[in-house]
């Protein structure tokens, strides 16, 4: 479905050698004669300088990856910091949330503030992924943004030790698997608390346990909403291959090159497995789940059941007033659209 939509855009144009020596393009030369074979538009155009050279901190066939001692923040490669500031920032936020929860509980107000902060920072990070010549001062001032990736990139491990597997495999696994683990644990805990409510003998005890169950659901929904965008970005990125998107941004047309690291191919067995799992996740979680939430909330609003079901189903809409009760799934779908418009180059 994604491949068909992008194919209809007609993005498979190629360049001969008319762009030779120009910034934003890299060319392939015959190893024997030294003549130009063809040129390709760079996946990150600002990384490619004139005469087949790369900007500082970048490397690869079309300067699409960050060189040793650098890490990627959006579309920019920055020098490795002395500490993973994203993880430090995330740790400070988590400590604040835990302290507020201990004092007041995980209230609707706290959950709403956490989600709004996460939404703002994630949209800011998605904006930074646009292929622009970002001033270094802006990029350096946003070094805490990996905190909202909520995967291994939060700790920028490539800056501190040699990775045992490819970066994409690590980032994909740590973005997608925790979402499924959180959903499974939340389901198990919810069933456990449901049995405890059924065993309660007094009405006050039943109400207290329902309140605890509501906080658990609220916490699980908050975590899921914040982890949805990074997981969706990794799922969509799994299809960023030459045969899926465009042959215009690769030099090697003989294989199904991965656009974010053109030294590797999407034809490898581990990558094929990731693509198969990503397709399943894309349909069930990225597309159908937000649509299902949207439909269910609209149904509750239509029959004036929002207030009546607040204790049992309020975790889906309680952060917003009745008029805007559908904003939770709408924001999730907006993030998916933002990933398509910022993270995938051919759509720009």
Short mmCIF file of N, CA, C and O in Angstrom, two decimals, residues 204-292:
data_model
loop_
_atom_site.label_atom_id
_atom_site.label_comp_id
_atom_site.label_asym_id
_atom_site.label_seq_id
_atom_site.Cartn_x
_atom_site.Cartn_y
_atom_site.Cartn_z
N UNK A 204 -16.98 1.01 49.24
CA UNK A 204 -15.84 1.94 49.31
C UNK A 204 -14.57 1.26 48.81
O UNK A 204 -13.76 1.88 48.11
N UNK A 205 -14.40 0.00 49.19
CA UNK A 205 -13.22 -0.74 48.73
C UNK A 205 -13.27 -0.93 47.23
O UNK A 205 -12.24 -0.82 46.54
N UNK A 206 -14.46 -1.19 46.69
CA UNK A 206 -14.62 -1.37 45.24
C UNK A 206 -14.28 -0.07 44.50
O UNK A 206 -13.59 -0.09 43.47
N UNK A 207 -14.74 1.06 45.02
CA UNK A 207 -14.46 2.35 44.38
C UNK A 207 -12.97 2.66 44.40
O UNK A 207 -12.41 3.19 43.44
N UNK A 208 -12.31 2.34 45.53
CA UNK A 208 -10.87 2.59 45.64
C UNK A 208 -10.10 1.76 44.63
O UNK A 208 -9.17 2.27 43.98
N UNK A 209 -10.48 0.51 44.46
CA UNK A 209 -9.78 -0.35 43.50
C UNK A 209 -10.07 0.08 42.06
O UNK A 209 -9.21 -0.04 41.19
N UNK A 210 -11.31 0.57 41.82
CA UNK A 210 -11.60 1.09 40.49
C UNK A 210 -10.74 2.33 40.20
O UNK A 210 -10.28 2.53 39.08
N UNK A 211 -10.52 3.15 41.23
CA UNK A 211 -9.68 4.33 41.05
C UNK A 211 -8.25 3.92 40.73
O UNK A 211 -7.61 4.52 39.85
N UNK A 212 -7.75 2.90 41.40
CA UNK A 212 -6.40 2.41 41.12
C UNK A 212 -6.32 1.82 39.72
O UNK A 212 -5.34 2.04 38.99
N UNK A 213 -7.36 1.10 39.32
CA UNK A 213 -7.39 0.52 37.97
C UNK A 213 -7.41 1.63 36.91
O UNK A 213 -6.76 1.51 35.87
N UNK A 214 -8.14 2.68 37.20
CA UNK A 214 -8.18 3.81 36.27
C UNK A 214 -6.82 4.48 36.12
O UNK A 214 -6.43 4.87 35.01
N UNK A 215 -6.06 4.59 37.21
CA UNK A 215 -4.73 5.18 37.14
C UNK A 215 -3.77 4.29 36.35
O UNK A 215 -2.93 4.80 35.60
N UNK A 216 -3.90 2.98 36.50
CA UNK A 216 -3.06 2.06 35.75
C UNK A 216 -3.36 2.20 34.25
O UNK A 216 -2.44 2.27 33.42
N UNK A 217 -4.63 2.23 33.90
CA UNK A 217 -5.01 2.41 32.50
C UNK A 217 -4.52 3.74 31.95
O UNK A 217 -4.05 3.83 30.82
N UNK A 218 -4.66 4.78 32.76
CA UNK A 218 -4.21 6.12 32.34
C UNK A 218 -2.70 6.14 32.11
O UNK A 218 -2.22 6.71 31.13
N UNK A 219 -1.96 5.50 33.00
CA UNK A 219 -0.51 5.44 32.87
C UNK A 219 -0.12 4.66 31.62
O UNK A 219 0.76 5.08 30.86
N UNK A 220 -0.78 3.52 31.38
CA UNK A 220 -0.47 2.71 30.21
C UNK A 220 -0.78 3.46 28.93
O UNK A 220 0.00 3.42 27.96
N UNK A 221 -1.90 4.18 28.90
CA UNK A 221 -2.27 4.96 27.72
C UNK A 221 -1.26 6.07 27.46
O UNK A 221 -0.88 6.34 26.32
N UNK A 222 -0.80 6.73 28.52
CA UNK A 222 0.19 7.80 28.37
C UNK A 222 1.49 7.28 27.79
O UNK A 222 2.06 7.86 26.86
N UNK A 223 1.97 6.14 28.33
CA UNK A 223 3.20 5.55 27.83
C UNK A 223 3.03 5.13 26.37
O UNK A 223 3.90 5.37 25.53
N UNK A 224 1.89 4.51 26.05
CA UNK A 224 1.66 4.04 24.69
C UNK A 224 1.61 5.20 23.71
O UNK A 224 2.21 5.14 22.62
N UNK A 225 0.92 6.27 24.06
CA UNK A 225 0.80 7.43 23.17
C UNK A 225 2.17 8.03 22.89
O UNK A 225 2.48 8.42 21.74
N UNK A 226 3.04 8.11 23.90
CA UNK A 226 4.36 8.70 23.72
C UNK A 226 5.30 7.79 22.93
O UNK A 226 6.17 8.26 22.21
N UNK A 227 5.10 6.47 23.05
CA UNK A 227 5.95 5.54 22.32
C UNK A 227 5.43 5.27 20.91
O UNK A 227 6.13 4.65 20.10
N UNK A 228 4.24 5.73 20.61
CA UNK A 228 3.62 5.46 19.31
C UNK A 228 4.40 6.09 18.17
O UNK A 228 4.68 5.44 17.15
N UNK A 229 4.79 7.35 18.31
CA UNK A 229 5.46 8.07 17.22
C UNK A 229 6.83 7.49 16.89
O UNK A 229 7.13 7.24 15.71
N UNK A 230 7.73 7.26 17.87
CA UNK A 230 9.03 6.64 17.52
C UNK A 230 8.88 5.27 16.88
O UNK A 230 9.62 4.95 15.94
N UNK A 231 7.93 4.46 17.37
CA UNK A 231 7.73 3.15 16.77
C UNK A 231 7.20 3.28 15.35
O UNK A 231 7.65 2.56 14.45
N UNK A 232 6.25 4.19 15.13
CA UNK A 232 5.71 4.40 13.78
C UNK A 232 6.81 4.86 12.82
O UNK A 232 6.85 4.45 11.65
N UNK A 233 7.70 5.73 13.31
CA UNK A 233 8.80 6.22 12.46
C UNK A 233 9.71 5.07 12.04
O UNK A 233 10.13 4.99 10.87
N UNK A 234 10.04 4.17 12.97
CA UNK A 234 10.89 3.03 12.63
C UNK A 234 10.18 2.05 11.70
O UNK A 234 10.79 1.48 10.79
N UNK A 235 8.87 1.88 11.90
CA UNK A 235 8.09 0.98 11.05
C UNK A 235 8.09 1.51 9.62
O UNK A 235 8.33 0.77 8.65
N UNK A 236 7.83 2.79 9.44
CA UNK A 236 7.80 3.38 8.10
C UNK A 236 9.19 3.40 7.48
O UNK A 236 9.36 3.16 6.28
N UNK A 237 10.20 3.65 8.29
CA UNK A 237 11.58 3.69 7.78
C UNK A 237 12.03 2.32 7.26
O UNK A 237 12.91 2.25 6.40
N UNK A 238 11.42 1.25 7.75
CA UNK A 238 11.79 -0.08 7.29
C UNK A 238 11.49 -0.27 5.81
O UNK A 238 12.03 -1.19 5.19
N UNK A 239 10.66 0.57 5.24
CA UNK A 239 10.32 0.47 3.81
C UNK A 239 11.08 1.49 2.97
O UNK A 239 10.77 1.66 1.79
N UNK A 240 12.05 2.18 3.58
CA UNK A 240 12.84 3.17 2.85
C UNK A 240 13.95 2.47 2.07
O UNK A 240 15.14 2.59 2.37
N UNK A 241 13.56 1.72 1.06
CA UNK A 241 14.48 0.96 0.23
C UNK A 241 14.36 1.41 -1.22
O UNK A 241 13.32 1.94 -1.63
N UNK A 242 15.38 1.15 -2.00
CA UNK A 242 15.42 1.61 -3.39
C UNK A 242 14.23 1.12 -4.20
O UNK A 242 13.59 1.88 -4.92
N UNK A 243 13.88 -0.16 -4.06
CA UNK A 243 12.80 -0.72 -4.87
C UNK A 243 11.42 -0.26 -4.38
O UNK A 243 10.44 -0.37 -5.10
N UNK A 244 11.36 0.25 -3.15
CA UNK A 244 10.08 0.68 -2.59
C UNK A 244 9.79 2.15 -2.89
O UNK A 244 8.66 2.52 -3.21
N UNK A 245 10.83 2.99 -2.78
CA UNK A 245 10.61 4.43 -2.90
C UNK A 245 11.13 5.02 -4.20
O UNK A 245 10.35 5.45 -5.05
N UNK A 246 12.45 5.06 -4.37
CA UNK A 246 12.97 5.79 -5.52
C UNK A 246 14.39 5.36 -5.83
O UNK A 246 15.21 5.19 -4.93
N UNK A 247 14.70 5.18 -7.13
CA UNK A 247 16.07 4.88 -7.54
C UNK A 247 16.86 6.15 -7.79
O UNK A 247 17.98 6.11 -8.26
N UNK A 248 16.27 7.29 -7.48
CA UNK A 248 16.89 8.58 -7.77
C UNK A 248 17.98 8.95 -6.77
O UNK A 248 18.80 9.82 -7.03
N UNK A 249 17.99 8.31 -5.59
CA UNK A 249 18.89 8.75 -4.53
C UNK A 249 19.91 7.67 -4.16
O UNK A 249 20.41 7.66 -3.05
N UNK A 250 20.19 6.76 -5.08
CA UNK A 250 21.21 5.74 -4.84
C UNK A 250 22.14 5.68 -6.03
O UNK A 250 21.77 6.00 -7.17
N UNK A 251 23.38 5.28 -5.78
CA UNK A 251 24.36 5.11 -6.86
C UNK A 251 24.35 3.69 -7.41
O UNK A 251 24.58 3.47 -8.59
N UNK A 252 24.07 2.72 -6.54
CA UNK A 252 24.06 1.32 -6.95
C UNK A 252 22.64 0.90 -7.31
O UNK A 252 21.78 0.77 -6.43
N UNK A 253 22.39 0.71 -8.59
CA UNK A 253 21.05 0.33 -9.04
C UNK A 253 20.89 -1.18 -9.18
O UNK A 253 19.87 -1.64 -9.68
N UNK A 254 21.86 -1.94 -8.75
CA UNK A 254 21.83 -3.39 -8.94
C UNK A 254 21.24 -4.13 -7.74
O UNK A 254 21.06 -5.34 -7.81
N UNK A 255 20.96 -3.42 -6.65
CA UNK A 255 20.45 -4.09 -5.46
C UNK A 255 19.43 -3.19 -4.77
O UNK A 255 19.33 -2.00 -5.06
N UNK A 256 18.69 -3.79 -3.85
CA UNK A 256 17.64 -3.07 -3.12
C UNK A 256 18.28 -2.34 -1.94
O UNK A 256 18.21 -2.79 -0.79
N UNK A 257 18.88 -1.20 -2.21
CA UNK A 257 19.68 -0.47 -1.22
C UNK A 257 18.80 0.19 -0.17
O UNK A 257 17.73 0.72 -0.47
N UNK A 258 19.26 0.16 1.11
CA UNK A 258 18.59 0.87 2.20
C UNK A 258 19.00 2.33 2.14
O UNK A 258 20.18 2.66 2.22
N UNK A 259 18.04 3.23 2.00
CA UNK A 259 18.36 4.63 1.71
C UNK A 259 19.07 5.33 2.86
O UNK A 259 19.83 6.27 2.62
N UNK A 260 18.83 4.90 4.09
CA UNK A 260 19.46 5.57 5.24
C UNK A 260 20.88 5.08 5.50
O UNK A 260 21.60 5.68 6.30
N UNK A 261 21.27 3.99 4.87
CA UNK A 261 22.64 3.47 4.98
C UNK A 261 22.90 2.66 3.72
O UNK A 261 22.66 1.46 3.67
N UNK A 262 23.41 3.32 2.68
CA UNK A 262 23.50 2.71 1.36
C UNK A 262 24.67 1.74 1.23
O UNK A 262 24.93 1.22 0.15
N UNK A 263 25.36 1.48 2.33
CA UNK A 263 26.35 0.42 2.35
C UNK A 263 25.70 -0.93 2.62
O UNK A 263 26.36 -1.96 2.58
N UNK A 264 24.40 -0.92 2.92
CA UNK A 264 23.68 -2.15 3.24
C UNK A 264 22.47 -2.28 2.31
O UNK A 264 22.01 -1.31 1.72
N UNK A 265 21.95 -3.49 2.24
CA UNK A 265 20.85 -3.79 1.34
C UNK A 265 19.63 -4.26 2.12
O UNK A 265 19.76 -4.85 3.20
N UNK A 266 18.46 -4.00 1.56
CA UNK A 266 17.21 -4.46 2.17
C UNK A 266 16.91 -5.91 1.81
O UNK A 266 15.88 -6.45 2.24
N UNK A 267 17.77 -6.53 1.02
CA UNK A 267 17.55 -7.92 0.60
C UNK A 267 18.08 -8.93 1.61
O UNK A 267 17.87 -10.13 1.46
N UNK A 268 18.78 -8.47 2.64
CA UNK A 268 19.28 -9.37 3.67
C UNK A 268 18.12 -10.02 4.42
O UNK A 268 17.06 -9.41 4.60
N UNK A 269 18.31 -11.24 4.88
CA UNK A 269 17.25 -11.97 5.56
C UNK A 269 16.75 -11.25 6.82
O UNK A 269 15.52 -11.14 7.02
N UNK A 270 17.64 -10.72 7.71
CA UNK A 270 17.11 -10.00 8.87
C UNK A 270 16.25 -8.80 8.48
O UNK A 270 15.23 -8.53 9.12
N UNK A 271 16.65 -8.11 7.41
CA UNK A 271 15.86 -6.95 6.99
C UNK A 271 14.52 -7.40 6.43
O UNK A 271 13.50 -6.74 6.63
N UNK A 272 14.49 -8.51 5.71
CA UNK A 272 13.24 -9.03 5.17
C UNK A 272 12.28 -9.40 6.30
O UNK A 272 11.06 -9.17 6.20
N UNK A 273 12.81 -9.99 7.37
CA UNK A 273 11.97 -10.33 8.53
C UNK A 273 11.41 -9.07 9.17
O UNK A 273 10.22 -8.99 9.52
N UNK A 274 12.27 -8.03 9.32
CA UNK A 274 11.82 -6.77 9.90
C UNK A 274 10.73 -6.13 9.04
O UNK A 274 9.74 -5.60 9.55
N UNK A 275 10.88 -6.20 7.71
CA UNK A 275 9.85 -5.64 6.84
C UNK A 275 8.53 -6.38 6.97
O UNK A 275 7.46 -5.75 6.95
N UNK A 276 8.58 -7.69 7.08
CA UNK A 276 7.34 -8.46 7.24
C UNK A 276 6.64 -8.11 8.55
O UNK A 276 5.41 -7.89 8.58
N UNK A 277 7.41 -8.03 9.64
CA UNK A 277 6.83 -7.65 10.93
C UNK A 277 6.34 -6.20 10.89
O UNK A 277 5.31 -5.86 11.49
N UNK A 278 7.08 -5.35 10.20
CA UNK A 278 6.70 -3.94 10.11
C UNK A 278 5.38 -3.77 9.36
O UNK A 278 4.55 -2.92 9.71
N UNK A 279 5.17 -4.57 8.32
CA UNK A 279 3.92 -4.49 7.58
C UNK A 279 2.73 -4.86 8.46
O UNK A 279 1.69 -4.19 8.45
N UNK A 280 2.89 -5.91 9.26
CA UNK A 280 1.84 -6.32 10.19
C UNK A 280 1.58 -5.25 11.23
O UNK A 280 0.42 -4.90 11.51
N UNK A 281 2.65 -4.69 11.79
CA UNK A 281 2.53 -3.63 12.80
C UNK A 281 1.90 -2.38 12.19
O UNK A 281 1.07 -1.71 12.82
N UNK A 282 2.29 -2.07 10.96
CA UNK A 282 1.77 -0.88 10.27
C UNK A 282 0.26 -0.96 10.13
O UNK A 282 -0.46 0.02 10.40
N UNK A 283 -0.23 -2.11 9.71
CA UNK A 283 -1.67 -2.26 9.49
C UNK A 283 -2.45 -2.27 10.80
O UNK A 283 -3.44 -1.55 10.97
N UNK A 284 -1.99 -3.09 11.77
CA UNK A 284 -2.75 -3.29 13.00
C UNK A 284 -2.63 -2.14 13.99
O UNK A 284 -3.63 -1.74 14.60
N UNK A 285 -1.42 -1.60 14.16
CA UNK A 285 -1.18 -0.61 15.22
C UNK A 285 -1.15 0.81 14.67
O UNK A 285 -1.82 1.70 15.21
N UNK A 286 -0.39 1.03 13.61
CA UNK A 286 -0.20 2.40 13.12
C UNK A 286 -1.45 2.92 12.40
O UNK A 286 -1.78 4.11 12.50
N UNK A 287 -2.18 2.04 11.71
CA UNK A 287 -3.34 2.48 10.93
C UNK A 287 -4.66 2.16 11.64
O UNK A 287 -5.46 3.05 11.93
N UNK A 288 -4.89 0.87 11.93
CA UNK A 288 -6.20 0.47 12.44
C UNK A 288 -6.45 0.90 13.88
O UNK A 288 -7.60 1.24 14.23
N UNK A 289 -5.44 0.89 14.73
CA UNK A 289 -5.65 1.23 16.14
C UNK A 289 -6.13 2.67 16.33
O UNK A 289 -7.15 2.89 17.00
N UNK A 290 -5.46 3.69 15.76
CA UNK A 290 -5.99 5.05 15.91
C UNK A 290 -7.40 5.21 15.31
O UNK A 290 -8.23 5.91 15.88
N UNK A 291 -7.64 4.55 14.17
CA UNK A 291 -8.97 4.63 13.57
C UNK A 291 -10.01 3.97 14.47
O UNK A 291 -11.14 4.47 14.59
N UNK A 292 -9.64 2.85 15.10
CA UNK A 292 -10.56 2.19 16.02
C UNK A 292 -10.87 3.05 17.23
O UNK A 292 -12.04 3.15 17.66
#
